[in-house]
């Protein structure tokens, strides 16, 4: 009996420990950013992967960037979608990113005139195939690389139970489908509970997000309240991303709409000492892979709102028809007898 | 009834051109371009003369949907991608004025989607030619940008020169008026003091 209790306790202790208990150097570096000012520059500024006002330089084109879809560039902002239905717009870099470790700081704004019904959201991409519009917040499904979703509309009230707008991430090698009906929790990086709720919609100021990939660790920070400090949103280690992919930002609206604006993009290359194993020096052929993702779940349609089914519906229709015919018959008989009574009186 | 003037502004073969138009009071002038899907269109405009130097701008797509609408703007620079084939219309409206005509200078720049040559270069000469062509295209684009910037600066120089000359003329007139008032007061003071020293003899 004591041996059984001890074994149970030991297994409990073992089960409580996640794999890799010691925090890595990259995780410590990422945790130190939490609470730091957003104006601190870390690393080397990559001008060809950045975009700041007034965007167009001296001509009408944007150097190093390509706009597709409903994107509209003005002096103050890049409007990926206007506050209209069924729009999709994207902004893609034309230069591949050859930095192994990097930070991307995105300043954005989501506004809308409707109070409670708005959607769909934005996505920030690091993927192998740029300049393609698609169903995932204006980007391509079955992508290859990394996607960070700024999801403003909640499609599903159920297993994930988190509030929206929600910031989450996804790493795919081209074989994963983003399930919109489940808000992407089937393939979410770090699990379906990783990510954070960020109320970035309809703020009077620009909201910011920092995506940091250093030491095979992906960390996302946000500054939503314009306090000028970063708040840690999520941090997942053992994320393998190759070099040579493209940076992009996309947004989409469906039946519900919002205006999605990109104000600035800044890319910084970071220095990090890697322990290079044999064959790991060249990172361009690495398959995008993440060790910690949501456990696979099959796609099941949501339960239908009516529990009658077809038989119940048919029975209900039949009962309705019977009641209707009965009412008509009663009315007919009543008026006929009324006419007879009137004739009797006249007689 | 507001008069609507449609003018064919830019042909397909002309990628960029500058125009100087006069929009009368209560008038709206529209121009259009035929674009194919994926083409990028840039519109830069500057109000050069008239009133408060403001104009209403509206850009409409082939499906009669508004791409952009701005009211009372003095200058602007917009870029968008054509989402479908058809006619893209941009209008300058002066409906807010009842008397003052406006002069607007605008530039339209159309960028074809970049035609990537299929397949890799067959040999070194082909690769060198492709690189040379790419660099020549970039140089041409940069020169066109410099030309547009110079036209823009020329219009701004004219506007600022008008403002400065207007200010200078007002200053000169005020100085002349001050000089006139000063001389008048001086002569008045002399005659006024002279009255005190007039002696009338009593006989």
Coordinates of N, CA, C and O in Angstrom, one line a residue, chain B residues 69-150:
Chain B
X69 N -12.5 58.6 -50.5 CA -13.2 59.9 -50.6 C -12.7 60.8 -49.5 O -12.6 60.5 -48.3
X70 N -12.2 62.0 -50.0 CA -11.7 63.0 -49.1 C -12.3 64.3 -49.4 O -12.6 64.6 -50.5
X71 N -12.5 65.1 -48.3 CA -13.1 66.4 -48.5 C -12.2 67.5 -48.0 O -11.5 67.3 -47.0
X72 N -12.2 68.5 -48.8 CA -11.4 69.7 -48.4 C -9.9 69.4 -48.2 O -9.4 69.7 -47.1
X73 N -9.3 68.8 -49.2 CA -7.9 68.4 -49.0 C -7.1 69.4 -49.9 O -7.4 69.7 -51.0
X74 N -5.9 69.8 -49.4 CA -5.0 70.6 -50.2 C -4.0 69.9 -51.0 O -3.7 70.3 -52.1
X75 N -3.6 68.7 -50.5 CA -2.7 67.9 -51.3 C -2.8 66.5 -50.8 O -3.3 66.2 -49.7
X76 N -2.3 65.6 -51.6 CA -2.4 64.2 -51.2 C -1.6 63.3 -52.1 O -1.2 63.7 -53.2
X77 N -1.3 62.1 -51.6 CA -0.6 61.1 -52.3 C -1.1 59.8 -51.9 O -1.1 59.3 -50.8
X78 N -1.7 59.1 -52.9 CA -2.4 57.8 -52.7 C -1.8 56.7 -53.6 O -1.4 57.0 -54.7
X79 N -1.9 55.5 -53.1 CA -1.4 54.4 -53.9 C -2.4 53.2 -53.6 O -2.7 53.0 -52.5
X80 N -2.9 52.6 -54.6 CA -3.7 51.4 -54.5 C -3.5 50.5 -55.6 O -2.9 50.8 -56.7
X81 N -3.9 49.2 -55.4 CA -3.8 48.2 -56.5 C -5.2 48.0 -57.1 O -6.2 47.9 -56.4
X82 N -5.2 47.8 -58.4 CA -6.4 47.5 -59.1 C -6.9 46.1 -58.8 O -6.1 45.2 -59.0
X83 N -8.1 46.0 -58.2 CA -8.5 44.7 -57.8 C -9.3 44.0 -58.9 O -9.6 42.8 -58.8
X84 N -9.7 44.7 -60.0 CA -10.3 44.0 -61.1 C -10.1 44.9 -62.3 O -9.7 46.1 -62.2
X85 N -10.3 44.3 -63.5 CA -10.1 45.0 -64.7 C -11.2 46.0 -64.9 O -12.4 45.8 -64.5
X86 N -10.9 47.2 -65.5 CA -12.0 48.1 -65.8 C -11.5 49.6 -65.7 O -10.3 49.8 -65.7
X87 N -12.4 50.5 -65.5 CA -12.2 51.9 -65.5 C -12.2 52.4 -64.1 O -13.1 52.2 -63.4
X88 N -11.1 53.0 -63.7 CA -11.0 53.6 -62.4 C -11.0 55.1 -62.6 O -10.3 55.7 -63.3
X89 N -12.0 55.7 -61.9 CA -12.3 57.2 -62.0 C -11.9 57.9 -60.8 O -12.0 57.4 -59.7
X90 N -11.2 59.1 -61.0 CA -10.9 59.9 -59.9 C -11.5 61.3 -60.2 O -11.3 61.8 -61.4
X91 N -12.1 61.9 -59.3 CA -12.8 63.2 -59.5 C -12.3 64.2 -58.5 O -12.0 63.9 -57.4
X92 N -12.3 65.5 -59.0 CA -12.0 66.6 -58.2 C -13.2 67.5 -58.2 O -13.6 68.0 -59.2
X93 N -13.8 67.7 -57.0 CA -15.0 68.5 -56.9 C -14.8 69.8 -56.2 O -14.1 69.9 -55.2
X94 N -15.4 70.8 -56.8 CA -15.3 72.2 -56.2 C -16.7 72.6 -55.8 O -17.1 73.8 -56.0
X95 N -17.5 71.7 -55.2 CA -18.9 72.1 -54.9 C -19.0 73.0 -53.7 O -20.0 73.6 -53.5
X96 N -18.0 73.0 -52.9 CA -18.1 73.8 -51.7 C -17.9 75.3 -52.0 O -18.3 76.2 -51.2
X97 N -17.4 75.7 -53.2 CA -17.2 77.1 -53.6 C -18.4 77.5 -54.4 O -19.0 76.8 -55.2
X98 N -18.8 78.8 -54.1 CA -19.9 79.4 -54.9 C -19.4 80.3 -56.0 O -20.0 80.7 -56.9
X99 N -18.1 80.9 -55.8 CA -17.6 81.8 -56.7 C -16.2 81.5 -57.2 O -15.8 81.7 -58.3
X100 N -15.4 80.8 -56.3 CA -13.9 80.8 -56.5 C -13.6 79.5 -57.3 O -13.9 78.4 -56.9
X101 N -12.9 79.6 -58.5 CA -12.4 78.5 -59.2 C -11.1 78.0 -58.5 O -10.4 78.8 -57.8
X102 N -10.8 76.7 -58.7 CA -9.6 76.1 -58.1 C -8.7 75.6 -59.2 O -9.2 75.1 -60.3
X103 N -7.4 75.7 -59.0 CA -6.5 75.2 -60.0 C -5.8 74.0 -59.3 O -5.2 74.1 -58.2
X104 N -5.8 72.8 -59.9 CA -5.3 71.6 -59.3 C -4.3 71.0 -60.3 O -4.5 71.0 -61.5
X105 N -3.1 70.7 -59.7 CA -2.1 70.0 -60.5 C -2.1 68.6 -59.9 O -2.0 68.4 -58.7
X106 N -2.2 67.6 -60.8 CA -2.2 66.2 -60.3 C -1.3 65.3 -61.3 O -1.1 65.7 -62.4
X107 N -0.8 64.2 -60.7 CA 0.0 63.3 -61.4 C -0.5 61.9 -61.2 O -0.9 61.6 -60.1
X108 N -0.6 61.2 -62.3 CA -1.0 59.8 -62.2 C 0.1 58.9 -62.6 O 0.7 59.1 -63.6
X109 N 0.4 57.9 -61.8 CA 1.5 57.0 -62.1 C 0.9 55.6 -62.0 O 0.4 55.1 -61.0
X110 N 1.1 54.8 -63.1 CA 0.6 53.5 -63.2 C 1.8 52.5 -63.3 O 2.7 52.7 -64.2
X111 N 1.8 51.6 -62.5 CA 2.9 50.6 -62.5 C 2.4 49.2 -62.9 O 1.5 48.7 -62.2
X112 N 2.9 48.7 -63.9 CA 2.5 47.4 -64.4 C 3.0 46.3 -63.4 O 4.0 46.5 -62.7
X113 N 2.2 45.2 -63.2 CA 2.8 44.2 -62.4 C 4.1 43.7 -62.9 O 4.2 43.5 -64.2
X114 N 5.0 43.4 -62.0 CA 6.4 43.0 -62.4 C 6.3 41.7 -63.2 O 6.0 40.7 -62.6
X115 N 6.7 41.7 -64.4 CA 6.7 40.5 -65.2 C 8.0 39.7 -65.0 O 9.1 40.1 -65.5
X116 N 7.9 38.7 -64.2 CA 9.1 37.9 -63.9 C 9.3 37.0 -65.1 O 8.4 36.3 -65.6
X117 N 10.6 37.0 -65.5 CA 10.9 36.1 -66.6 C 10.8 34.6 -66.2 O 11.4 34.3 -65.1
X118 N 10.1 33.8 -66.9 CA 10.0 32.4 -66.5 C 11.3 31.6 -66.6 O 12.0 31.7 -67.6
X119 N 11.6 30.9 -65.6 CA 12.8 30.1 -65.6 C 14.1 30.9 -65.3 O 14.1 32.1 -65.4
X120 N 15.1 30.2 -65.0 CA 16.4 30.9 -64.7 C 17.1 31.3 -66.0 O 16.7 30.9 -67.1
X121 N 18.1 32.1 -65.9 CA 18.8 32.5 -67.0 C 19.6 31.4 -67.7 O 20.2 30.5 -67.0
X122 N 19.6 31.4 -69.0 CA 20.2 30.2 -69.7 C 21.7 30.3 -69.6 O 22.4 29.3 -69.4
X123 N 22.3 31.5 -69.6 CA 23.7 31.6 -69.6 C 24.1 32.9 -68.9 O 23.2 33.7 -68.4
X124 N 25.4 33.2 -68.8 CA 25.8 34.4 -68.1 C 25.4 35.7 -68.8 O 25.1 36.7 -68.2
X125 N 25.4 35.6 -70.1 CA 25.0 36.8 -70.8 C 23.6 37.2 -70.6 O 23.2 38.4 -70.4
X126 N 22.7 36.2 -70.6 CA 21.3 36.4 -70.3 C 21.1 37.0 -68.8 O 20.3 37.9 -68.6
X127 N 21.9 36.4 -67.9 CA 21.8 36.9 -66.5 C 22.3 38.4 -66.4 O 21.6 39.2 -65.8
X128 N 23.4 38.7 -67.1 CA 23.8 40.1 -67.1 C 22.8 41.0 -67.8 O 22.6 42.1 -67.3
X129 N 22.2 40.5 -68.9 CA 21.2 41.4 -69.5 C 20.0 41.6 -68.6 O 19.5 42.7 -68.5
X130 N 19.6 40.6 -67.9 CA 18.5 40.7 -67.0 C 18.8 41.7 -65.9 O 18.0 42.6 -65.5
X131 N 20.0 41.6 -65.3 CA 20.4 42.5 -64.3 C 20.5 43.9 -64.8 O 20.0 44.9 -64.1
X132 N 21.1 44.1 -66.0 CA 21.2 45.4 -66.6 C 19.8 46.0 -66.8 O 19.5 47.2 -66.5
X133 N 18.9 45.2 -67.3 CA 17.5 45.7 -67.5 C 16.9 46.1 -66.2 O 16.2 47.1 -66.2
X134 N 17.1 45.3 -65.2 CA 16.5 45.6 -63.9 C 17.0 47.0 -63.4 O 16.3 47.8 -62.9
X135 N 18.3 47.1 -63.5 CA 18.9 48.4 -63.0 C 18.5 49.6 -63.8 O 18.3 50.7 -63.3
X136 N 18.3 49.4 -65.1 CA 17.9 50.5 -66.0 C 16.4 50.9 -65.6 O 16.1 52.1 -65.5
X137 N 15.6 49.9 -65.3 CA 14.2 50.1 -64.9 C 14.2 50.9 -63.6 O 13.4 51.8 -63.4
X138 N 15.1 50.5 -62.6 CA 15.1 51.2 -61.4 C 15.6 52.6 -61.6 O 15.0 53.6 -60.9
X139 N 16.6 52.8 -62.4 CA 17.0 54.2 -62.7 C 15.9 55.1 -63.3 O 15.7 56.2 -63.0
X140 N 15.2 54.5 -64.3 CA 14.1 55.2 -64.9 C 13.0 55.6 -63.9 O 12.5 56.7 -63.9
X141 N 12.7 54.6 -63.0 CA 11.7 54.9 -61.9 C 12.2 56.0 -61.0 O 11.5 57.0 -60.7
X142 N 13.5 56.0 -60.7 CA 14.0 57.1 -59.8 C 14.0 58.4 -60.5 O 13.7 59.4 -59.9
X143 N 14.4 58.5 -61.8 CA 14.3 59.7 -62.5 C 12.9 60.3 -62.6 O 12.7 61.5 -62.4
X144 N 12.0 59.4 -62.8 CA 10.6 59.8 -62.9 C 10.1 60.4 -61.5 O 9.4 61.4 -61.4
X145 N 10.6 59.7 -60.4 CA 10.3 60.2 -59.1 C 10.9 61.6 -58.9 O 10.2 62.5 -58.3
X146 N 12.1 61.8 -59.3 CA 12.7 63.1 -59.2 C 12.0 64.2 -60.0 O 11.8 65.3 -59.5
X147 N 11.5 63.8 -61.2 CA 10.8 64.8 -62.0 C 9.5 65.1 -61.3 O 9.1 66.3 -61.3
X148 N 8.8 64.2 -60.8 CA 7.5 64.5 -60.1 C 7.8 65.4 -58.9 O 7.0 66.3 -58.6
X149 N 8.8 65.0 -58.1 CA 9.1 65.9 -57.0 C 9.5 67.3 -57.4 O 9.1 68.3 -56.7
X150 N 10.2 67.5 -58.5 CA 10.5 68.8 -58.9 C 9.2 69.6 -59.3 O 9.1 70.8 -59.0

